[in-house]
Coordinates of C-alpha atoms and ligand atoms in Angstrom, one line a residue:
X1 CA -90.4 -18.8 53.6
X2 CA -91.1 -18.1 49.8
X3 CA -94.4 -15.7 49.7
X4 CA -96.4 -15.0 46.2
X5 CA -96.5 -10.9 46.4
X6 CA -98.0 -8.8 43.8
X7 CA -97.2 -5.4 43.0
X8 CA -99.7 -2.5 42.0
X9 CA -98.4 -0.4 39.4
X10 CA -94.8 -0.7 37.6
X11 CA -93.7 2.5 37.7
X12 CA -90.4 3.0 39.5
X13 CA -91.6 2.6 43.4
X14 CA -93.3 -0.9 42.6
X15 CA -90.4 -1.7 40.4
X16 CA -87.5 -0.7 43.2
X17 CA -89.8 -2.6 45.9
X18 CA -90.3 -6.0 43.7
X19 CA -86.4 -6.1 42.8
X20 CA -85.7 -6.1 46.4
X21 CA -88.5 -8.5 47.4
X22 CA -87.4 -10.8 44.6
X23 CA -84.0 -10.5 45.9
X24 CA -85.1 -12.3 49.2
X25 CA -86.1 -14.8 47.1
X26 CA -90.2 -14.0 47.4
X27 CA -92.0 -15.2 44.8
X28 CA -93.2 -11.2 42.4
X29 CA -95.3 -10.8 40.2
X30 CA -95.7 -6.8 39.1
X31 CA -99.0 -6.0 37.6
X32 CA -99.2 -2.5 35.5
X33 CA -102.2 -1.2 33.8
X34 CA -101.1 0.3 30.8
X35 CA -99.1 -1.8 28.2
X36 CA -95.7 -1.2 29.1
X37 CA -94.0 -0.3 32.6
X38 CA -92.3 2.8 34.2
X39 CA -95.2 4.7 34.6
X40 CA -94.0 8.1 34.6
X41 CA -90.3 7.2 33.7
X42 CA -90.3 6.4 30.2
X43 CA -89.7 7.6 26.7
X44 CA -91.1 7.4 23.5
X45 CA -90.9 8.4 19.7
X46 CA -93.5 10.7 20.2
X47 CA -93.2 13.5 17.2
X48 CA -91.3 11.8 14.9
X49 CA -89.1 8.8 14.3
X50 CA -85.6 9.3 15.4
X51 CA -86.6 11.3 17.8
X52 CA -86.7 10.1 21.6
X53 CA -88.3 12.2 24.4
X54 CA -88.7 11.7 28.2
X55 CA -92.5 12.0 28.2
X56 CA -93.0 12.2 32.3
X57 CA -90.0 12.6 33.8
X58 CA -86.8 13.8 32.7
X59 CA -83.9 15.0 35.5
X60 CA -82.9 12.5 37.8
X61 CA -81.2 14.4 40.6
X62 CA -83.2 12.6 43.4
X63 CA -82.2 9.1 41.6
X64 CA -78.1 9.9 41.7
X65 CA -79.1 11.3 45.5
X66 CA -81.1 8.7 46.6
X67 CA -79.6 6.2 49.2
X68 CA -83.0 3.6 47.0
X69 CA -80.7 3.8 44.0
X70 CA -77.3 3.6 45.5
X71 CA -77.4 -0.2 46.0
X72 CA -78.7 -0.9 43.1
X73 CA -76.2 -1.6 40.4
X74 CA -78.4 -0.4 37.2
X75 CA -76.5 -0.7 34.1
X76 CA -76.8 3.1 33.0
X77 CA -74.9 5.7 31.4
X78 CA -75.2 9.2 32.8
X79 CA -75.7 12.7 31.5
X80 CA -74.4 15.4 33.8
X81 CA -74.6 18.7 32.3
X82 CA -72.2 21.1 33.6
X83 CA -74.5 23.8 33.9
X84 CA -77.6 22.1 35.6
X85 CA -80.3 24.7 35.1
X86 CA -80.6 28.7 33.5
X87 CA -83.7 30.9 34.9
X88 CA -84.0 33.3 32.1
X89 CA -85.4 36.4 33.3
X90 CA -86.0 38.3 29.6
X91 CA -85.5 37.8 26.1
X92 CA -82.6 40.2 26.2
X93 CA -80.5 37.4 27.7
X94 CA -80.5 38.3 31.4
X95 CA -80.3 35.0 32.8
X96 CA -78.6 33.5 36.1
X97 CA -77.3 29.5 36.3
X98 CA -77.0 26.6 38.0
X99 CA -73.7 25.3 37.2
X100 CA -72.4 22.2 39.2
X101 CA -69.7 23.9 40.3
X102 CA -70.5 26.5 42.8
X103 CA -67.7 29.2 42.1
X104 CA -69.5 29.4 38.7
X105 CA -72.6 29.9 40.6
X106 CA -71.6 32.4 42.7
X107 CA -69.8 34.6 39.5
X108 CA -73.9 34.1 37.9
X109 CA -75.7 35.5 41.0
X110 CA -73.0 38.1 41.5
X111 CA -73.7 39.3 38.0
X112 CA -77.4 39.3 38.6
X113 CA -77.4 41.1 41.6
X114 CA -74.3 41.8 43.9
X115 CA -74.0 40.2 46.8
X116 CA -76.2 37.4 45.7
X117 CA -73.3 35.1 44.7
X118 CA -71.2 35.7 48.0
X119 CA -74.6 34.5 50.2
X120 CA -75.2 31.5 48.1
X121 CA -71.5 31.0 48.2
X122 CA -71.8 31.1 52.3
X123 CA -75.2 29.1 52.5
X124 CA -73.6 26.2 50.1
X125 CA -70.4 26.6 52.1
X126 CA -72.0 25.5 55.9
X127 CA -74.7 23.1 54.3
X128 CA -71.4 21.2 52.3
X129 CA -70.0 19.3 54.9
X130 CA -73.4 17.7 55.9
X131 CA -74.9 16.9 52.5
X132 CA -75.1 13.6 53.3
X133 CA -76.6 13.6 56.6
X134 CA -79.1 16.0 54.5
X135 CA -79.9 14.0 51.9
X136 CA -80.2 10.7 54.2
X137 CA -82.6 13.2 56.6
X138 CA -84.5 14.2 53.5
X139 CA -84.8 10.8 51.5
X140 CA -85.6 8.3 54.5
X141 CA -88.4 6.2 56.2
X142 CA -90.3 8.8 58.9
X143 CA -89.4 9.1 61.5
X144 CA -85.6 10.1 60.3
X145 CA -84.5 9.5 64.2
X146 CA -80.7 8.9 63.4
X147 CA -80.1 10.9 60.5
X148 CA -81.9 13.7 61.9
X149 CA -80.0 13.5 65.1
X150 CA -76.5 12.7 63.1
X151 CA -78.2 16.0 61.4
X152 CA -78.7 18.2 64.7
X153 CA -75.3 16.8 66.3
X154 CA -73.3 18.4 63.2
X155 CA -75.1 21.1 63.0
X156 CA -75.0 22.5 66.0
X157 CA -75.6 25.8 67.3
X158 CA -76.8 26.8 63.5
X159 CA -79.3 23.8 63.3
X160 CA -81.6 26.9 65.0
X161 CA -80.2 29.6 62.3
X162 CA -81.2 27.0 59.5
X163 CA -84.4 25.0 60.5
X164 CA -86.5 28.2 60.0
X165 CA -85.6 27.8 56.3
X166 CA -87.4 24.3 55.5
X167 CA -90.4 26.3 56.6
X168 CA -90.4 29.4 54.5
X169 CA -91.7 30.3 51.1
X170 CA -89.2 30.5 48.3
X171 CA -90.1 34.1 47.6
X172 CA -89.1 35.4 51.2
X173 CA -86.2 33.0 51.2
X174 CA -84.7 34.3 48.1
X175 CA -85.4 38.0 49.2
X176 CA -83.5 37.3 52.5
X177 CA -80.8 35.7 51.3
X178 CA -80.4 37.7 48.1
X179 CA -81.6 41.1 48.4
X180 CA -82.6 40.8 45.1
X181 CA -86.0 40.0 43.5
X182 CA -84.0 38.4 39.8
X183 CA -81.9 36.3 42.5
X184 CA -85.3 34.9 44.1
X185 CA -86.6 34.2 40.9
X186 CA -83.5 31.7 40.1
X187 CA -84.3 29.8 43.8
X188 CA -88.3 30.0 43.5
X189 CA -88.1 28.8 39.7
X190 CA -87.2 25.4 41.4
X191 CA -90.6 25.2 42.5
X192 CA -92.0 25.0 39.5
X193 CA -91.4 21.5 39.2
X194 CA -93.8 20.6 42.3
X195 CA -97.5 22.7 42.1
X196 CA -95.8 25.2 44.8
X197 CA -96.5 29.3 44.6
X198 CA -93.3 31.2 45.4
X199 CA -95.3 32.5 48.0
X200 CA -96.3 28.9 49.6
X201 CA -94.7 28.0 52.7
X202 CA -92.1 25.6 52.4
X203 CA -91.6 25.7 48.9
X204 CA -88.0 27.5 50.4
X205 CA -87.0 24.2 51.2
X206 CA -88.1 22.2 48.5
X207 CA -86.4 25.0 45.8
X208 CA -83.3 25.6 48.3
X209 CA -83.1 21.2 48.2
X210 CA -83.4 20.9 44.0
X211 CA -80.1 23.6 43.8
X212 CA -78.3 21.9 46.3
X213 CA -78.6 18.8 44.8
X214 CA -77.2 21.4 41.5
X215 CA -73.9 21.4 43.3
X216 CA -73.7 17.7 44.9
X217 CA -74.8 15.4 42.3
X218 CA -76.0 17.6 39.1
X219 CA -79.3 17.2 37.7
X220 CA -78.5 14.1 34.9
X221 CA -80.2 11.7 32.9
X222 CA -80.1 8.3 31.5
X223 CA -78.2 8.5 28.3
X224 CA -81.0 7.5 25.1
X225 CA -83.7 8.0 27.5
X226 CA -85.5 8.0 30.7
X227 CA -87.3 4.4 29.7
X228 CA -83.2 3.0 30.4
X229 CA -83.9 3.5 33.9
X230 CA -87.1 1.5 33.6
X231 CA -84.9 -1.2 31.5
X232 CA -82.8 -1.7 33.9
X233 CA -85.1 -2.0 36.8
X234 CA -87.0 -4.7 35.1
X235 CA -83.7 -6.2 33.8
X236 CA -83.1 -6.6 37.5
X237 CA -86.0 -7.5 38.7
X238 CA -86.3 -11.0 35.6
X239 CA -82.7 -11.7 36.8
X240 CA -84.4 -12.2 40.2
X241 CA -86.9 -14.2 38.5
X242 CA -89.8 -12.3 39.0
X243 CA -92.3 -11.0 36.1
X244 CA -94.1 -7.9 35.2
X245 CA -97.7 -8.0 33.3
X246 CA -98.3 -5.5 31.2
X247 CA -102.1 -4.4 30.3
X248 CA -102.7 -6.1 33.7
X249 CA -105.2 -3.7 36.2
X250 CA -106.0 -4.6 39.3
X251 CA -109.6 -4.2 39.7
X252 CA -109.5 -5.7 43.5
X253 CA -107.7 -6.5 46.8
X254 CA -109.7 -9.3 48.7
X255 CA -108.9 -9.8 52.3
X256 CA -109.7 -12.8 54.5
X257 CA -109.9 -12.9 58.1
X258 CA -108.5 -9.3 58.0
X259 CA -105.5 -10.3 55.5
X260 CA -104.2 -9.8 52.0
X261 CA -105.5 -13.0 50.2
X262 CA -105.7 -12.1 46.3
X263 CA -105.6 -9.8 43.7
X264 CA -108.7 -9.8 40.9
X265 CA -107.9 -8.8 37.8
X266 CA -110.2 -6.1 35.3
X267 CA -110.9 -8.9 33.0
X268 CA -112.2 -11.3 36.1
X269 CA -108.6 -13.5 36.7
X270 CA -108.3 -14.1 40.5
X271 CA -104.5 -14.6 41.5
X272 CA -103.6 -15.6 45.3
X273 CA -101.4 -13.8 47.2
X274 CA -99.8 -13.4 50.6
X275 CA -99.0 -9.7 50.3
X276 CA -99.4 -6.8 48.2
X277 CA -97.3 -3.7 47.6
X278 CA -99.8 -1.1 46.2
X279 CA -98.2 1.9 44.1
X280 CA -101.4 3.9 43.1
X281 CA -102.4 6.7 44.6
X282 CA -105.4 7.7 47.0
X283 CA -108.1 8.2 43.9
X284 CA -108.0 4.5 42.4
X285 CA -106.7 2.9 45.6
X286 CA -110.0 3.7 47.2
X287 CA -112.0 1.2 44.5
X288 CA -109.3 -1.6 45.0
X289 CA -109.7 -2.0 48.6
X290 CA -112.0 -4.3 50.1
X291 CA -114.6 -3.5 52.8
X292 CA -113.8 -2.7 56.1
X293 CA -109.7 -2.9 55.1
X294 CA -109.4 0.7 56.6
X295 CA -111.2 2.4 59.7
X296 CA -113.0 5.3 58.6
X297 CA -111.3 7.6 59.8
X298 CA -107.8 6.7 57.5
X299 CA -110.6 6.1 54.0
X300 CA -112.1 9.5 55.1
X301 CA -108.6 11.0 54.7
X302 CA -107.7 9.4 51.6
X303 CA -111.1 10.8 50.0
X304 CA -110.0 14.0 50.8
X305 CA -106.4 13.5 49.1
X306 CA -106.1 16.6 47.4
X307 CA -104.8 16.5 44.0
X308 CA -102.4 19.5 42.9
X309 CA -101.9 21.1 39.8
X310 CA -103.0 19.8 36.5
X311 CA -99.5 19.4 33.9
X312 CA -99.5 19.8 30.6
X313 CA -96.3 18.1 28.9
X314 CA -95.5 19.3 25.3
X315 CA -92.7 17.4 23.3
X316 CA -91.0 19.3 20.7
X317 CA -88.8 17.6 17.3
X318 CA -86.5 20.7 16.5
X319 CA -84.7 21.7 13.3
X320 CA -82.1 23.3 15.5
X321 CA -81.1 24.3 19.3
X322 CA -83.2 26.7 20.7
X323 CA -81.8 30.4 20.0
X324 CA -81.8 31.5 23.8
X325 CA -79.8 34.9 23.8
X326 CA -78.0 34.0 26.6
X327 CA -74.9 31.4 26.4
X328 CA -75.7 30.1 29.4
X329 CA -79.1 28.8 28.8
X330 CA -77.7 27.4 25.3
X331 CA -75.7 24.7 27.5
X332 CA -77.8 24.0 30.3
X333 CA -79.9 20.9 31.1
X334 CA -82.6 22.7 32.1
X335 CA -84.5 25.8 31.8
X336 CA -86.7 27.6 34.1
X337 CA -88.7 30.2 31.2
X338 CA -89.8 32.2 34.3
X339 CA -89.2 35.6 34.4
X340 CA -89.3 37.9 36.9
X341 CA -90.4 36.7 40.3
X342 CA -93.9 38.5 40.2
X343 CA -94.5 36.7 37.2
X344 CA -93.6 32.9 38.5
X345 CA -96.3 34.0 41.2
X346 CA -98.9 35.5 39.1
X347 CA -98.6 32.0 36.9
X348 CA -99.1 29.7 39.5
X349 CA -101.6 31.8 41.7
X350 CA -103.8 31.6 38.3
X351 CA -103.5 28.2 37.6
X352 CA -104.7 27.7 41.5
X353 CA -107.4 29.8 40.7
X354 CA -108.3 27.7 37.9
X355 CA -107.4 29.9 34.9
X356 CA -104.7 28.9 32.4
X357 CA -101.4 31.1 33.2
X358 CA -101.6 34.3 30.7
X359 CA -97.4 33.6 30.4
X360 CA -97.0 30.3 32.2
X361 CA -93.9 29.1 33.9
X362 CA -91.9 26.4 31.9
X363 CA -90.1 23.4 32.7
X364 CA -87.9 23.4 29.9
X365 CA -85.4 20.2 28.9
X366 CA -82.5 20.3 26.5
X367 CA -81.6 16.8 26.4
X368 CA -80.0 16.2 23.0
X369 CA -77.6 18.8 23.7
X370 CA -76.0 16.4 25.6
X371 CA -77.1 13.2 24.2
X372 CA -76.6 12.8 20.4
X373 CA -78.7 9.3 20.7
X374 CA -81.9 11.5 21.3
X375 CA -82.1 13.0 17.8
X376 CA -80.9 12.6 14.3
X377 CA -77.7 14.7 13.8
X378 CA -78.4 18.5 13.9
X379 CA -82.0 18.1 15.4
X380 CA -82.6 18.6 18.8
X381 CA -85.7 17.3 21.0
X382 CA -87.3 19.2 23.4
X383 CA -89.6 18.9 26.3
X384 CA -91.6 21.1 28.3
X385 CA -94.4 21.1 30.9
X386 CA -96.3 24.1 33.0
X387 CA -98.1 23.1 36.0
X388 CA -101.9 24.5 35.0
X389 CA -105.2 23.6 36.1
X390 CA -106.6 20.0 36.1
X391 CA -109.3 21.2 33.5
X392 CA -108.2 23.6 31.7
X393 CA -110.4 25.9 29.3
X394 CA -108.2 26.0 26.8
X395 CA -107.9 23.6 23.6
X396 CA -105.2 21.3 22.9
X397 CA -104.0 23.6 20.3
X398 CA -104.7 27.2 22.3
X399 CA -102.6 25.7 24.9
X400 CA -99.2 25.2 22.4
X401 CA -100.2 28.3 21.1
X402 CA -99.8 29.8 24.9
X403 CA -96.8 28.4 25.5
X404 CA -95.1 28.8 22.4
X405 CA -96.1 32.7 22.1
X406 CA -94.0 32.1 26.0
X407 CA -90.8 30.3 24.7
X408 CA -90.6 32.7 21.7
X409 CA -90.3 35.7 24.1
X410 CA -87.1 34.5 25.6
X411 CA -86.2 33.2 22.6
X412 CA -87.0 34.7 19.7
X413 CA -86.5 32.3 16.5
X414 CA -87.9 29.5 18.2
X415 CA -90.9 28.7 16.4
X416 CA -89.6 28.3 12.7
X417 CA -87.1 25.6 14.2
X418 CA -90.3 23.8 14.8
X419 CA -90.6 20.4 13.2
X420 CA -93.1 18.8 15.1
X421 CA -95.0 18.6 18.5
X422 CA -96.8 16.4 21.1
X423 CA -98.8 17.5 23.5
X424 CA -100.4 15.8 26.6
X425 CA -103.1 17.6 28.5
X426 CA -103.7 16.8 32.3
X427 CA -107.1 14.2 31.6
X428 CA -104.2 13.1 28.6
X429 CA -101.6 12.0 31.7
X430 CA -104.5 10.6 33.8
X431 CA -105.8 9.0 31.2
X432 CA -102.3 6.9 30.3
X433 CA -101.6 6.8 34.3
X434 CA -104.8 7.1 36.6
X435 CA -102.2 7.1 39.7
X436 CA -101.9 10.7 38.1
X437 CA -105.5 12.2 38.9
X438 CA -106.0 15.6 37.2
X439 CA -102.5 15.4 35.6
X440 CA -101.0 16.1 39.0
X441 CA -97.5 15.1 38.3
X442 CA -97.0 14.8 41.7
X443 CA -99.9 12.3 42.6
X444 CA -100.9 15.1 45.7
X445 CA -100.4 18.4 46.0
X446 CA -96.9 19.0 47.9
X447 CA -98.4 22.0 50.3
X448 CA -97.1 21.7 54.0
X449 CA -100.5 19.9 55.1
X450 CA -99.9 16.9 52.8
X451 CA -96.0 16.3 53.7
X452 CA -94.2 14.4 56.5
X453 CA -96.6 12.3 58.7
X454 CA -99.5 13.6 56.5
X455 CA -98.3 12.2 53.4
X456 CA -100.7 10.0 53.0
X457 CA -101.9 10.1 56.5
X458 CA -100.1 8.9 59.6
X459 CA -101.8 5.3 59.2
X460 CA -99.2 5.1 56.2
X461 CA -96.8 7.3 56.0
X462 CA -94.6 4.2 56.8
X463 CA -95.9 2.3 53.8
X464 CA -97.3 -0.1 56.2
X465 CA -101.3 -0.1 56.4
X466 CA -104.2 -1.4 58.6
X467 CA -104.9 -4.4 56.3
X468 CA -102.3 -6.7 57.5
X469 CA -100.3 -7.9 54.5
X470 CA -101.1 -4.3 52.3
X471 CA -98.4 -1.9 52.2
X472 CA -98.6 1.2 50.2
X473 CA -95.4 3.1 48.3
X474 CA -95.3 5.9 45.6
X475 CA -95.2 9.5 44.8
X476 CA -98.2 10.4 47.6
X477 CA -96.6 8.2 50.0
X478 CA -93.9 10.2 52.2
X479 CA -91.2 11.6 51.0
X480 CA -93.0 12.7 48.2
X481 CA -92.8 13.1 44.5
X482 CA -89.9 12.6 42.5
X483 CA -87.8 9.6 41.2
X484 CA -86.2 8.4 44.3
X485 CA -87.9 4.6 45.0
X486 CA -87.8 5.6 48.5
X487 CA -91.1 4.5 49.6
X488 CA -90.5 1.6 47.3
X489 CA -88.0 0.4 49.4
X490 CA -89.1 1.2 52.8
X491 CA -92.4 -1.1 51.4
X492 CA -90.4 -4.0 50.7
X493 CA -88.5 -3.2 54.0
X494 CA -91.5 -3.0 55.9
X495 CA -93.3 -6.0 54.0
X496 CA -89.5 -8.4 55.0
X497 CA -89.5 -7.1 58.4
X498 CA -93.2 -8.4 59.1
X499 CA -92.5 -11.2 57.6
X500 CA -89.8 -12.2 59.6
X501 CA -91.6 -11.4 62.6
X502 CA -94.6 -13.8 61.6
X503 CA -91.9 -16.7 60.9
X504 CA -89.9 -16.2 64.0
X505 CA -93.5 -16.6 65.9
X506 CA -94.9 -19.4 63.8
X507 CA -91.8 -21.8 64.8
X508 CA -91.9 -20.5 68.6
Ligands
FAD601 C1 -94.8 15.4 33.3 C2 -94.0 14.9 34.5 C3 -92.7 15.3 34.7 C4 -91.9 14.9 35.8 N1 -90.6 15.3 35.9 C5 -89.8 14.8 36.9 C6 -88.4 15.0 36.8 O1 -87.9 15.6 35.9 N2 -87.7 14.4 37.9 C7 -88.3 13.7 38.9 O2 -87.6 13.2 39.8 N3 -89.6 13.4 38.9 C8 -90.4 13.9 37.9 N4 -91.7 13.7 37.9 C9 -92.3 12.9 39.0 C10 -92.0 11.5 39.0 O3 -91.9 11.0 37.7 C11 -93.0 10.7 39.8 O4 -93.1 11.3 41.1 C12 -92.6 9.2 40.0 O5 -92.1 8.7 38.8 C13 -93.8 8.4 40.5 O6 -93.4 7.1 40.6 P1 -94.5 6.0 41.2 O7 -93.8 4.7 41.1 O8 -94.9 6.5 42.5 O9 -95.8 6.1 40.3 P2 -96.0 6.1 38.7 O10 -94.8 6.3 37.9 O11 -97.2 7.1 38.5 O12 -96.6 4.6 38.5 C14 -97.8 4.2 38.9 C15 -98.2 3.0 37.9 O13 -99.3 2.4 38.4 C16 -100.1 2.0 37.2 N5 -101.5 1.8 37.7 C17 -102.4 2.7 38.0 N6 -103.6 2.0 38.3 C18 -103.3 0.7 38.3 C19 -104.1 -0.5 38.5 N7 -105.4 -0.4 38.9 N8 -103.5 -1.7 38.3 C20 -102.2 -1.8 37.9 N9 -101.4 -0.7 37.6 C21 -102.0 0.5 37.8 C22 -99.9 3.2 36.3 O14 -100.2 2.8 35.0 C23 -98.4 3.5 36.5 O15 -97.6 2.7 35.6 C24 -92.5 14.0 36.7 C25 -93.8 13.5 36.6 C26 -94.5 14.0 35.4 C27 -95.9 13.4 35.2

């Protein structure tokens, strides 16, 4: 039976979960807020004109990894740098990689500190034949019952040698494996990318995951942009005859009889629906839903959603690649402007603490090393965020200043290459996306408590909700942050299955 289903949000979740519910033939209509979708995948001219930069997300390992994606057949061309990420630990050139080929790996860490290469080497080595089962275990609907027994079967007797891993912090993890503080540093620089301390537990698994995914599927990107994979999600989702209205908020769900009946628009249009799949997170959810949709005790918990990190995201429009002294960070995709492992703690334990990070740690993107479409000949883009706090007490320009002073330690020469900046704050990225409250590029804080069953809260962990016809999807929905469409999918999945269930017992 043909339903009318809106979607919340257009970013990728609501756009993965609409192409599959138009695909059943449902009848989807994708509302966004702001006046163009993707949410945080998409790009922009944002310095100057020629010049296109990935202004949320940028590396798209979870997308080539995710099982979401792999049916999908998104007309994309992809970047795969052969050296996935450089952690530069100076500005002498002392630097280790992640190359996509391990033995290249091993010959970095080796060099770094001896012994380091061979345990990586060993680690990659028992994990290899079970990347799939890992990846399924990791990127699936809770609970993963068959992948995580396909997972414990193949594993075996070292299933009890490894599970303490997804536990620890990325700081002890490295140390064990490595005997080496640099060598930690090159694991707990992963980290960075979620609001997680070296020194919080289970950011091991989450920076021992992102290198992983180094070796099995690189860390690419859509050639000309991130906004291609939002093109070719909506591309989809019109040949499936469903629409997506820009400069559209929701401003309500209305229920009836303790069901999904409409959506109400912020300028007043009412639109009647069977079912909604709702991509925002806990913050603005809240004002959408209608009395009495939730028992206390599940509204209680999503009041005290706690928000991680703030980001701030600078674009850069260079004259020229960045003079790293090392070769290998000249090449790579990515680069982790971390330092030494003290100092990737000190930066995030002060931006916990509320104070801007005296040398922050930088996400740093090369793209148009790779991708000639992203800048005129000879220039290069950039793009950089640090994960700071929601308000910080710096200015706009004080916080360039900060980071810049940082990139032109490792690299000195950067700032005359300079051409032009842009430079979002974290009220700058909640402003554009209020999913993304306090700039939290994550939409929650990824500490232990806010994972698994507790991502939301157990009520909806499996996108499915109390109010009967509302289902939930998105970065603060389990598994988590990232560009993956998981819980996009399992939505739609979840939002099918039900409905079957209510024709099936209709006709009876
Ligand atoms: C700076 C930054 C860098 C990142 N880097 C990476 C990376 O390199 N790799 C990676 O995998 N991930 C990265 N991420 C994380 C990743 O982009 C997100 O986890 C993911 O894109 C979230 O997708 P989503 O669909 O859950 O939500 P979003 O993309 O946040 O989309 C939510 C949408 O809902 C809309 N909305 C909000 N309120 C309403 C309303 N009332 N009515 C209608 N619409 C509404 C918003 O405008 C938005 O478009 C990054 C994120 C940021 C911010």
């Amino acid at each position: 039976m043909r339903r009318r289903i809106a979607v919340i949000g257009a970013g990728h979740h609501g756009l993965v979960a609409a192409v599959r519910l138009a695909a059943r033939g449902h009848d989807v209509l994708v509302l966004e807020a702001a006046s163009a979708p993707g949410g945080a995948v998409r790009s922009a001219a944002s310095t100057l004109p020629g010049f296109t930069h990935d202004i949320c997300s940028g590396f798209f390992p979870l997308t080539a990894a995710s099982p979401a994606f792999g049916d999908l057949d998104l007309a994309l061309d992809w970047v795969n740098p052969p050296v996935a990420m450089v952690h530069v630990l100076d500005g002498e050139g002392e630097e280790v990689a992640l190359h996509r080929d391990l033995a290249a790996t091993i010959d970095s860490l080796e060099a770094c500190a001896p012994g380091a290469g061979v345990a990586w080497g060993e680690l990659m080595r028992t994990l290899w034949p079970h990347r799939h089962a890992l990846i399924s275990a990791g990127l699936s609907r809770l609970p993963p019952l068959r992948d995580g027994a396909t997972l414990l079967a193949r594993l075996r007797s070292r299933a009890l040698e490894l599970a303490p891993m997804a536990l620890a912090s990325s700081a002890s993890l490295g140390r064990g494996l490595f005997g080496s503080d640099r060598a930690a540093a090159w694991l707990a620089g992963s980290g960075a990318h979620a609001d997680l301390s070296p020194q919080a537990a289970g950011s091991g698994a989450f920076s021992l995951g992102l290198n992983f995914l180094g070796h099995v599927v690189g860390w690419p990107f859509p050639r000309g942009g991130a906004g291609r994979l939002t093109e070719a999600l909506v591309t989809q989702l019109r040949e499936r005859g469903a629409e997506v209205r820009c400069a559209n908020a929701v401003a309500h769900i209305e229920a009836r009889r303790g069901r999904v009946a409409a959506v109400r628009l912020a300028g007043g249009e009412r639109l009647a629906v069977d079912a909604a799949v709702c991509t925002v997170s806990p913050g603005p959810l809240l004002s959408l839903l209608p009395d009495g949709a939730f028992p206390a005790r599940v509204k209680e918990r999503l009041r005290r959603w706690r928000y991680g990190l703030g980001t701030v995201k600078l674009d850069y429009a260079l004259s020229a690649p960045v003079p790293w002294p090392g070769p290998r960070a000249r090449e790579a995709g990515v680069v982790h402007v971390g330092g030494a492992l003290g100092e990737l703690v000190t930066s995030l334990e002060q931006a916990g603490d509320g104070r801007f990070p005296d040398r922050p740690a930088l996400v740093v993107g090369q793209h148009s090393l790779h991708d000639g479409t992203r800048a005129p000949d000879g220039q290069h883009t950039l793009y950089v965020y640090a994960r700071v706090p929601q308000q910080p007490e710096l200015s706009d320009d004080e916080v360039a200043e900060r980071i810049e002073e940082r990139i032109e330690q490792f690299a000195p020469g950067f700032r005359k290459l300079v051409l032009a900046r842009a430079i979002r704050s974290p009220a700058a990225i909640e402003a554009e996306n209020p999913s993304l409250r306090g700039g939290d590029l994550a939409a929650g804080s990824c500490e232990l408590d806010q994972q698994l069953l507790f991502r939301p809260a157990p009520e909806l962990c499996r996108c499915r909700t109390p109010l009967r016809g509302l289902y939930v999807a998105g970065a603060w929905v389990h598994p988590g942050p990232g560009v993956h469409g998981v819980s996009g999918r399992a939505a739609a999945d979840a939002l099918l299955a039900d409905q079957r269930w209510r024709v099936r017992n209709a006709v009876r």
